[in-house]
Short mmCIF file of C-alpha atoms in Angstrom, two decimals:
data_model
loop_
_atom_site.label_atom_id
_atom_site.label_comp_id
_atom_site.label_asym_id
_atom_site.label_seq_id
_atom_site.Cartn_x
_atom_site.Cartn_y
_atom_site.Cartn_z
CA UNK A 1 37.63 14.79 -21.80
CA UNK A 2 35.53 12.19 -23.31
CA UNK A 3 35.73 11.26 -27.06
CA UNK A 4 32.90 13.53 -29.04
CA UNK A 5 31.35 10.86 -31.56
CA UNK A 6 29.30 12.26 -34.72
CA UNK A 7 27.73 9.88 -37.48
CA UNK A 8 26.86 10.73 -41.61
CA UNK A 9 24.91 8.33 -44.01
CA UNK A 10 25.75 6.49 -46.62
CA UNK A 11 29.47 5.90 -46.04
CA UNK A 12 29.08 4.28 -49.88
CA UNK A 13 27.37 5.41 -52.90
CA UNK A 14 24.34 3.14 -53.81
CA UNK A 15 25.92 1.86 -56.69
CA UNK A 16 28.68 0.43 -54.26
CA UNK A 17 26.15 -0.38 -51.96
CA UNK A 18 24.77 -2.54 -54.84
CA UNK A 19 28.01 -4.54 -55.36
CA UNK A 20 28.73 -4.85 -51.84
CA UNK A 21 25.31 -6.19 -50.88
CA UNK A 22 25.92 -9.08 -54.08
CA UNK A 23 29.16 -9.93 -53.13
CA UNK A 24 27.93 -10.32 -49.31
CA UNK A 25 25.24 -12.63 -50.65
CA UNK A 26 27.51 -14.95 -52.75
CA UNK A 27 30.64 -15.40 -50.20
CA UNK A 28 28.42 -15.06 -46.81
CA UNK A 29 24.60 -16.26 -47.49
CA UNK A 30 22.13 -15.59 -49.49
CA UNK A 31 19.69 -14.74 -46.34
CA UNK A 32 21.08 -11.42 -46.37
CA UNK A 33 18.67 -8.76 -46.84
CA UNK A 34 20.47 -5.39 -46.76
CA UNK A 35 23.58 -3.49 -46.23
CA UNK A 36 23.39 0.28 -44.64
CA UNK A 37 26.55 2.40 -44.41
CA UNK A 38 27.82 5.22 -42.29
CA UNK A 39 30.69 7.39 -41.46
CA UNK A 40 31.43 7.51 -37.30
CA UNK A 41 34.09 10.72 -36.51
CA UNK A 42 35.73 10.18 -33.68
CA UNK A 43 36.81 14.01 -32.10
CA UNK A 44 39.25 14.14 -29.29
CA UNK A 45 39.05 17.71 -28.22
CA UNK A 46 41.31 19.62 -25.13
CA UNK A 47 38.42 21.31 -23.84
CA UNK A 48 34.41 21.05 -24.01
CA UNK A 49 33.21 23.00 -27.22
CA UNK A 50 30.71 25.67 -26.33
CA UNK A 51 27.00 25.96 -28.36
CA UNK A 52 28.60 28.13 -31.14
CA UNK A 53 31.94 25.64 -31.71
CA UNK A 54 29.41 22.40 -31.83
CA UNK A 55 27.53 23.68 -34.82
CA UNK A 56 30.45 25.45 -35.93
CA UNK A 57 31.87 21.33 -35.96
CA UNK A 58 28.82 20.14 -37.47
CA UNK A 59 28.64 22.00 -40.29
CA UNK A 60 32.38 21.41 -41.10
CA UNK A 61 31.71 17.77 -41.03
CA UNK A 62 28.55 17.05 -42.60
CA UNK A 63 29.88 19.08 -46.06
CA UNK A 64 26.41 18.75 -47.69
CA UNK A 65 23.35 20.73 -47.40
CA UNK A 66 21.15 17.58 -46.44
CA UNK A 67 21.32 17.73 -42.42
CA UNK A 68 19.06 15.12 -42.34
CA UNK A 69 22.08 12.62 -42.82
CA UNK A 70 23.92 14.03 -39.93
CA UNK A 71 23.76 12.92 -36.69
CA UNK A 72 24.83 13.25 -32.76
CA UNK A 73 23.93 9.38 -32.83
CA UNK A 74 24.44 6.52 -34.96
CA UNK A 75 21.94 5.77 -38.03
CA UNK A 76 22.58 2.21 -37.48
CA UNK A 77 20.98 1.98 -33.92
CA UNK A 78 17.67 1.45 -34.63
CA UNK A 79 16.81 -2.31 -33.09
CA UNK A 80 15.93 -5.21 -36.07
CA UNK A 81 13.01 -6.78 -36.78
CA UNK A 82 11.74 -10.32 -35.00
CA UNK A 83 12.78 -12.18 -37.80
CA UNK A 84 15.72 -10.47 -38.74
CA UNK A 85 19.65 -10.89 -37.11
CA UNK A 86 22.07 -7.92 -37.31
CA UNK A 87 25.50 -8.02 -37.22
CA UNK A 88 27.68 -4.65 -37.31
CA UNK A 89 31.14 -4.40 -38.34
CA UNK A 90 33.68 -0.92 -38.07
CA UNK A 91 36.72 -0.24 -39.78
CA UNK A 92 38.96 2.52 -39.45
CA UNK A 93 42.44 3.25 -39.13
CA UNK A 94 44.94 2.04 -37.10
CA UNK A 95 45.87 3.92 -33.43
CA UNK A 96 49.46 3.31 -33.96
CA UNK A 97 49.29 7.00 -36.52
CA UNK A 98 47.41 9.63 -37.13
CA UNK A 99 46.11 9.66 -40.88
CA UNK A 100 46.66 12.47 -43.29
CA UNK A 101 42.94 12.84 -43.50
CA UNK A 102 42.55 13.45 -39.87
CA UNK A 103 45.94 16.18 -40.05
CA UNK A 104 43.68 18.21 -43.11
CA UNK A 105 40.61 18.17 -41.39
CA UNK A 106 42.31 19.18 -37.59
CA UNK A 107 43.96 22.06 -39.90
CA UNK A 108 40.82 23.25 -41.57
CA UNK A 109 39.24 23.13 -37.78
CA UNK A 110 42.20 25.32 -36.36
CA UNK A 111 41.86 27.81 -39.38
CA UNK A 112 38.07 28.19 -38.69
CA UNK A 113 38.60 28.70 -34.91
CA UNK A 114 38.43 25.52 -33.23
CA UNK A 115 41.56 25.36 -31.90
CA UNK A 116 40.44 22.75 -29.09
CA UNK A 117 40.21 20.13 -31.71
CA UNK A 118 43.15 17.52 -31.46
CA UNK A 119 42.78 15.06 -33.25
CA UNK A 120 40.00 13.53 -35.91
CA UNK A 121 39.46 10.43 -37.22
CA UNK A 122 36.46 8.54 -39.56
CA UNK A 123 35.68 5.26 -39.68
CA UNK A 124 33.01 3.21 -42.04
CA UNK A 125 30.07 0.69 -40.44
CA UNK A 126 28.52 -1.83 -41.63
CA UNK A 127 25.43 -3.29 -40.53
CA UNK A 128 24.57 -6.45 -42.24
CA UNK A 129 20.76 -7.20 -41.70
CA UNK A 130 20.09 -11.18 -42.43
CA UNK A 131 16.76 -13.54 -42.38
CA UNK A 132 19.26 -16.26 -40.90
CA UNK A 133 21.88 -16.16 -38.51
CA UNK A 134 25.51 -15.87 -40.48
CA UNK A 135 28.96 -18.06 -40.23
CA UNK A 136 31.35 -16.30 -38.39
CA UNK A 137 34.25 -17.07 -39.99
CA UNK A 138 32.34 -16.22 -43.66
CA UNK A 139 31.71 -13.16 -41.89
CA UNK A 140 35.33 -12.33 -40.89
CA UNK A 141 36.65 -13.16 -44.41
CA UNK A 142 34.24 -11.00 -46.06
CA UNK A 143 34.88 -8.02 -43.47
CA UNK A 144 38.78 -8.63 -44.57
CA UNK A 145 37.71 -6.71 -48.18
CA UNK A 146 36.41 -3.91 -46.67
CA UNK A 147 39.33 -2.35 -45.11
CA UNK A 148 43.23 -1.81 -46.37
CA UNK A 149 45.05 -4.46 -43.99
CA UNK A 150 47.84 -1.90 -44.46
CA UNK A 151 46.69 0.78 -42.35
CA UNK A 152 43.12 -0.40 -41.04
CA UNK A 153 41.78 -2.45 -38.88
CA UNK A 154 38.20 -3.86 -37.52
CA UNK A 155 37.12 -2.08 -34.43
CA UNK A 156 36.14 -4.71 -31.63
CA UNK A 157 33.91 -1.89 -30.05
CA UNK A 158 33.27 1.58 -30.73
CA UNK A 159 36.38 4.28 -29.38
CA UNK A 160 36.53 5.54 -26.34
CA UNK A 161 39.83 6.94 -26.77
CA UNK A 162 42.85 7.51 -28.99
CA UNK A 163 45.32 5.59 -27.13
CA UNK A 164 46.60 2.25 -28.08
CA UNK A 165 47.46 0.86 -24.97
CA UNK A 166 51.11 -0.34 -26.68
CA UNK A 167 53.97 0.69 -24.74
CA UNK A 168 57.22 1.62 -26.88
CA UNK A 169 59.88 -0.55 -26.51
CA UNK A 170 63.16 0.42 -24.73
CA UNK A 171 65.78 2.18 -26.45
CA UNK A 172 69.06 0.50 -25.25
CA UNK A 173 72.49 0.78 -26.45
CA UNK A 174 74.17 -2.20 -28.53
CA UNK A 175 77.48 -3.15 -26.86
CA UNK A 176 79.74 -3.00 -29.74
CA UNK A 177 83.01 -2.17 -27.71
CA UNK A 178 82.45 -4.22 -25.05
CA UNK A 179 81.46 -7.47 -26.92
CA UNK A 180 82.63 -6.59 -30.18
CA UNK A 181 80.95 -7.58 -33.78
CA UNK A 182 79.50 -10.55 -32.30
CA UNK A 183 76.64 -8.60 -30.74
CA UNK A 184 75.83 -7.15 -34.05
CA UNK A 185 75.36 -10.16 -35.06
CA UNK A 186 73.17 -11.12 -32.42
CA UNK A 187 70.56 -7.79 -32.85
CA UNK A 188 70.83 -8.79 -36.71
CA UNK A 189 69.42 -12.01 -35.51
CA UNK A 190 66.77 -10.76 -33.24
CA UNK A 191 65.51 -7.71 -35.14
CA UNK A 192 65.54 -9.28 -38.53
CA UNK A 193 67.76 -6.24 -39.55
CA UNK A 194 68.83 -8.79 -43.05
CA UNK A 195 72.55 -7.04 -42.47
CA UNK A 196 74.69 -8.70 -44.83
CA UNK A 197 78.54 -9.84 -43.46
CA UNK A 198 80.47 -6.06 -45.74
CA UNK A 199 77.46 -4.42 -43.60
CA UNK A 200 78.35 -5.74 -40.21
CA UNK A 201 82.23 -4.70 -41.09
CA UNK A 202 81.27 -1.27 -42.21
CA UNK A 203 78.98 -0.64 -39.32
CA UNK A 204 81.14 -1.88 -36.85
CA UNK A 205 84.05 0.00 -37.70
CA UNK A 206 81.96 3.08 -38.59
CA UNK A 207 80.73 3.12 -34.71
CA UNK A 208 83.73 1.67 -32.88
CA UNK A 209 86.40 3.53 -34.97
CA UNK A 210 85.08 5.98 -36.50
CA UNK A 211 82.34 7.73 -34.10
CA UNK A 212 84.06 6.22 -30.89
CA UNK A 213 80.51 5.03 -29.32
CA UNK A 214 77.97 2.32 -29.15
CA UNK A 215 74.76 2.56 -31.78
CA UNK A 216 71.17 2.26 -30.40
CA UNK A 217 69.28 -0.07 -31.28
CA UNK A 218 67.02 2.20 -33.06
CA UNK A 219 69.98 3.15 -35.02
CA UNK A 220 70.38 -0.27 -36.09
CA UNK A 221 66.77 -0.66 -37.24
CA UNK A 222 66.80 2.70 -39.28
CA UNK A 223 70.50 1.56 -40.89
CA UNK A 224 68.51 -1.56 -41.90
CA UNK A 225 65.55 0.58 -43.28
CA UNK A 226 67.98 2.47 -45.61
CA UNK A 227 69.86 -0.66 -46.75
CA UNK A 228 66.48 -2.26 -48.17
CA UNK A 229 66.36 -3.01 -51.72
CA UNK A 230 63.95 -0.32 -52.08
CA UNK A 231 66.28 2.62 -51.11
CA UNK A 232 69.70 0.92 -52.02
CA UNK A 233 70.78 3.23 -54.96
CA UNK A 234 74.30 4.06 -53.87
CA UNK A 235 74.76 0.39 -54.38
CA UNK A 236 74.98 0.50 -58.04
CA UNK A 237 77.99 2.94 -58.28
CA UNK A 238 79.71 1.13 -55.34
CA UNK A 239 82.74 -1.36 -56.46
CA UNK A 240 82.21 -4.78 -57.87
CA UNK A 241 84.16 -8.00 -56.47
CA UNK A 242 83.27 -11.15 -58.18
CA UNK A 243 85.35 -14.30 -56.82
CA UNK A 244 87.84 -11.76 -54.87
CA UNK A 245 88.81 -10.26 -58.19
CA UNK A 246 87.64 -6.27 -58.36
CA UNK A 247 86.20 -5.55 -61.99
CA UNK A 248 86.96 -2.61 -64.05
CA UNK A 249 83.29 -0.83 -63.79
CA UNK A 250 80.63 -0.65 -61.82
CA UNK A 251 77.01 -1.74 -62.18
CA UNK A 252 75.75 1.65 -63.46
CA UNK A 253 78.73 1.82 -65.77
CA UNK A 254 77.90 -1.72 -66.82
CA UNK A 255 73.94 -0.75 -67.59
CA UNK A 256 75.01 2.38 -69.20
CA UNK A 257 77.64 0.12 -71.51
CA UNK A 258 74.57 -0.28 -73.98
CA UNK A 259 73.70 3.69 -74.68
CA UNK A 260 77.46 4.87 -74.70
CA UNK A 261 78.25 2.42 -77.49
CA UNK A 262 74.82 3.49 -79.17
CA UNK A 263 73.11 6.59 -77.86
CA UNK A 264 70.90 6.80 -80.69
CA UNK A 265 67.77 8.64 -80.66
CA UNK A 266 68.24 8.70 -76.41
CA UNK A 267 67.27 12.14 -75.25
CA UNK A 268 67.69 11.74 -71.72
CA UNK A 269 69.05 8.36 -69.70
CA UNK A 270 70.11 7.53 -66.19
CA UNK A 271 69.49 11.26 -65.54
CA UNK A 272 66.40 11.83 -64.29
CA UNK A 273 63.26 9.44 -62.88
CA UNK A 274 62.58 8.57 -66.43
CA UNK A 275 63.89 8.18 -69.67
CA UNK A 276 63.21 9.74 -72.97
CA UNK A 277 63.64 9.37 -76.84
CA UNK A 278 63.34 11.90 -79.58
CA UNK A 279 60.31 12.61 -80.89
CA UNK A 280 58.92 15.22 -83.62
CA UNK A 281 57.78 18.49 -84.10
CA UNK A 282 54.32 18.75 -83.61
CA UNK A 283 51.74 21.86 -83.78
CA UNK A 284 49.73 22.34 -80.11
CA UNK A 285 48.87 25.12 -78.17
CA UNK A 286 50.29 27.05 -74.98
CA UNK A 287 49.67 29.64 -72.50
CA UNK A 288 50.21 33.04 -73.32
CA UNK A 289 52.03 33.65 -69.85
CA UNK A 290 52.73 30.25 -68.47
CA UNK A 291 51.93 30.53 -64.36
CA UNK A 292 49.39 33.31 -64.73
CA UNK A 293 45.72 33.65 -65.85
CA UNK A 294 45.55 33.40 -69.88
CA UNK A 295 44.66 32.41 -73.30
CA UNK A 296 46.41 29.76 -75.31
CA UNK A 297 48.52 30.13 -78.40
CA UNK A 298 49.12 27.55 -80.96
CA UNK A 299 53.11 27.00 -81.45
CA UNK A 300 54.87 24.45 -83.00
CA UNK A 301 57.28 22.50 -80.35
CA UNK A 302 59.21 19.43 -80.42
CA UNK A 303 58.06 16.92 -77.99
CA UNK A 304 60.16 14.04 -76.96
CA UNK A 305 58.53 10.62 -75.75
CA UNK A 306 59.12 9.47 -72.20
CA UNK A 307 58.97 6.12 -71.26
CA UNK A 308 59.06 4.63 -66.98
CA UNK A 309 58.18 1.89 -65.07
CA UNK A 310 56.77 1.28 -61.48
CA UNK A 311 57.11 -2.15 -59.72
CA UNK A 312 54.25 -1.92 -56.64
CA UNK A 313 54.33 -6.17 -56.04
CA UNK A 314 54.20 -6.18 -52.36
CA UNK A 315 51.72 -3.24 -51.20
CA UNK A 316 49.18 -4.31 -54.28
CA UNK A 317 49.49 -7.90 -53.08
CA UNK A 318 48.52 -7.36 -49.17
CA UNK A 319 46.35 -4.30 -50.55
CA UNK A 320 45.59 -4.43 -54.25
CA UNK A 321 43.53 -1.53 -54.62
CA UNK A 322 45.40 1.26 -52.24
CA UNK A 323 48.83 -0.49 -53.13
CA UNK A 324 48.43 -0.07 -57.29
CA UNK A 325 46.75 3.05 -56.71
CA UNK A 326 50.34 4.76 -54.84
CA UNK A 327 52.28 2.59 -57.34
CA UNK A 328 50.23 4.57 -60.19
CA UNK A 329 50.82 7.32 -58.54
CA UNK A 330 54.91 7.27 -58.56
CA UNK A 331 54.43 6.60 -61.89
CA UNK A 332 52.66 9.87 -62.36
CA UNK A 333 55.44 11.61 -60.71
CA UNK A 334 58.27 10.46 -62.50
CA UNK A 335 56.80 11.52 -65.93
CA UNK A 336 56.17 14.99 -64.82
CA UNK A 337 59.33 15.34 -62.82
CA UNK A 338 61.51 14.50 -66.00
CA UNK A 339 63.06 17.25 -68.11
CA UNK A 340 61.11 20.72 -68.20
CA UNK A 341 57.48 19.62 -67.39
CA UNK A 342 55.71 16.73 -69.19
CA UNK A 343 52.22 15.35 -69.94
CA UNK A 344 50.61 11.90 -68.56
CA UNK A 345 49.45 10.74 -72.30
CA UNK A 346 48.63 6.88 -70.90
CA UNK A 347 50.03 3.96 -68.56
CA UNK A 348 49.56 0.38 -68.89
CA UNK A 349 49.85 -2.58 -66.44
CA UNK A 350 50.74 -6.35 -66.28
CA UNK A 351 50.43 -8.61 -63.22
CA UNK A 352 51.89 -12.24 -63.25
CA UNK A 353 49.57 -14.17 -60.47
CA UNK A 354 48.92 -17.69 -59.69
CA UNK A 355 45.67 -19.54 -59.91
CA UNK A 356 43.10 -17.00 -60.67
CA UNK A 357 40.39 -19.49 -59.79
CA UNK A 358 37.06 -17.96 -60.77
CA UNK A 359 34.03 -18.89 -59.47
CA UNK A 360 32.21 -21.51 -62.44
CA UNK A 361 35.04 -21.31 -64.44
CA UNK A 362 37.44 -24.04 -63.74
CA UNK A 363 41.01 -24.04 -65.60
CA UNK A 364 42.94 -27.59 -66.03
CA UNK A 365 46.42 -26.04 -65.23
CA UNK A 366 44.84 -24.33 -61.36
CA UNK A 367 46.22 -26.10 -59.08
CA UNK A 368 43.19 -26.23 -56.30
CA UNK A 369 44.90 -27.54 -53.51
CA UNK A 370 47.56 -24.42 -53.16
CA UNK A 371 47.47 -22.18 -50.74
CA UNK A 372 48.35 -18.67 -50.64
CA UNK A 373 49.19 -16.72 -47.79
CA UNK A 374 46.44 -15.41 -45.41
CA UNK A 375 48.29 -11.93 -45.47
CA UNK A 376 48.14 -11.63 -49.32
CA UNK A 377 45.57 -11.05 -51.25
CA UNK A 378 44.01 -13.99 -53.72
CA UNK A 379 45.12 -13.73 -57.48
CA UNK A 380 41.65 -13.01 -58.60
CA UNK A 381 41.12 -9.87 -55.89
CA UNK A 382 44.32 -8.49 -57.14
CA UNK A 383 43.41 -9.12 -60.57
CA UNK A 384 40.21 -7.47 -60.09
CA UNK A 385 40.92 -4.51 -57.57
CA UNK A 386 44.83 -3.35 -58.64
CA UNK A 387 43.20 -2.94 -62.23
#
């Protein structure tokens, strides 16, 4: 059936609105006159939703008690004045996924009754209202800060539907018996799959020997997922060759060298997601019955200091605020996941950047002829947005 559309106003507080609307002035023009906001929910439903499951819908969606900012049609319709040019720009997310705030809200639909509902998703508008007519490409670059590159995109036109119109690539088999390790080689090539030469051997003879069968080229791609530096732990207990020579430890062996010769005041070290020193006894208070409904207690405990570190470079570079904010974020969950429950007490965070190159304030060592890559963000937005 055809995609159910429903609009709410603002999609932005005013005091964004505010920012947005002086930041649109300085990069775009300062002709611009206003910036109004609002949320478009796209609804894929099964089957047409009778009287009683519409309103039901409505109220779910519009979460305040001001209906007036609800709407069956857009806010944003209303035609410009004479003198005035419009231009309209939507951002959602990307087709390729459904988002985790369109699996809450389809749940809280099904647990409500509206078990026709498929599939939700909510995307922000922006209707730029101008005295002059605007650059388009200072217009694209400013619409590139109001979405995550990551997992938006600008919407050419409004939805009509859910599907992406991408068909999925074939899975086919790599022939690894047939034409032996060279055509590992060759899918390492193609696919990018960065498969060192001990990962072709392994692989090879893991499939040809070992399982007796050819790997998929999905295989391959997931084998290279697990191998990236990100998720390569095993590596640092794995044996060490330097110059065809096999040394006596291993790389964790070698790191933990240090706190086996020493351990000091360590408490805890290469044992959980973070690492902690001894602190002192302290006076604090505590629940009665920890997990239930109670008072507090004062005691006197011992509590140790905990110490981690999160490296975020990539996602805070091609997103700064999203990427820092999920970098933050693991951070957070390594504290509390360390030893028997622990407290956030406070985080700090250092970026090394290039040329920050501020508007009016000119630096001798910037360098204004470099450029940075179009996927990135600049040194100043990741400055400014990651903090």
């Amino acid at each position: 059936m055809p995609m159910i559309s429903r609009y709410k106003t603002p999609a932005i507080s005013a005091i964004k609105k505010k920012d947005l609307l002086a930041a649109a002035k300085r990069q775009i023009s300062g002709a611009i006159q206003d910036i109004e906001t609002e949320f478009c929910f796209y609804i894929d439903a099964i089957h047409p939703l009778d009287a009683d499951e519409s309103q039901l819908l409505t109220w779910l969606l519009s979460e305040t008690f001001e209906p007036e900012k609800f709407s069956e049609t857009s806010f944003l319709a209303a035609a410009s004045g004479p003198r005035t040019v419009d231009y309209l720009i939507e951002v959602g997310p990307r087709m390729s996924f459904t988002t985790a705030w369109s699996t809450n809200a389809v749940s809280v639909c099904h647990s409500c009754g509206l078990a026709k509902i498929a599939r939700i998703e909510r995307s922000r508008r922006y209707r730029i209202r101008s005295s002059a007519r605007l650059e388009a490409a200072r217009l694209q670059d400013f619409s590139c800060g109001l979405y995550d590159r990551m997992t938006e995109c600008v919407y050419p036109e409004q939805l009509t539907s859910f599907e992406t119109g991408v068909v999925p690539e074939p899975v086919f088999s790599i022939l690894l018996i047939e034409e032996g390790k060279t055509a590992l080689e060759k899918i390492n090539r193609e696919m990018g799959l960065g498969l060192d030469d001990w990962d072709m051997d392994y692989y090879f003879n893991l499939f040809v020997g070992d399982i007796g069968r050819n790997p998929t080229n999905v295989e391959c791609f997931d084998l290279s997922q697990s191998n990236s530096e990100h998720s390569r732990h095993w590596f640092f207990r794995g044996r060490l060759v330097i110059d065809g020579r096999e040394m006596p430890g291993n790389l964790m062996q070698v790191i933990r060298q240090t706190l086996e010769a020493k351990p000091g005041n360590s408490v805890i070290a290469f044992k959980d997601n973070s690492s902690a020193i001894r602190g002192y006894e302290i006076e604090t208070i505590v629940p009665v019955k920890p997990g239930h409904v109670s008072g507090f207690r004062r005691a006197r405990l011992r509590y140790d200091v905990i110490f981690t570190a999160e490296t975020h470079n990539f996602p805070s570079g091609v997103a700064p605020f999203p990427g820092a904010e999920t970098g933050t974020g693991g951070r957070i969950r390594d504290v509390q996941a360390t030893g028997r429950g622990s407290l956030v007490i406070a985080g700090t965070a250092a970026y090394c950047v290039g040329n920050l190159r501020i508007p009016g304030y000119e630096l001798p060592w910037e360098d204004p002829s470099f450029a940075y890559p179009t996927k990135l963000a600049s040194p100043l937005t990741i400055e400014i947005e990651a903090s």
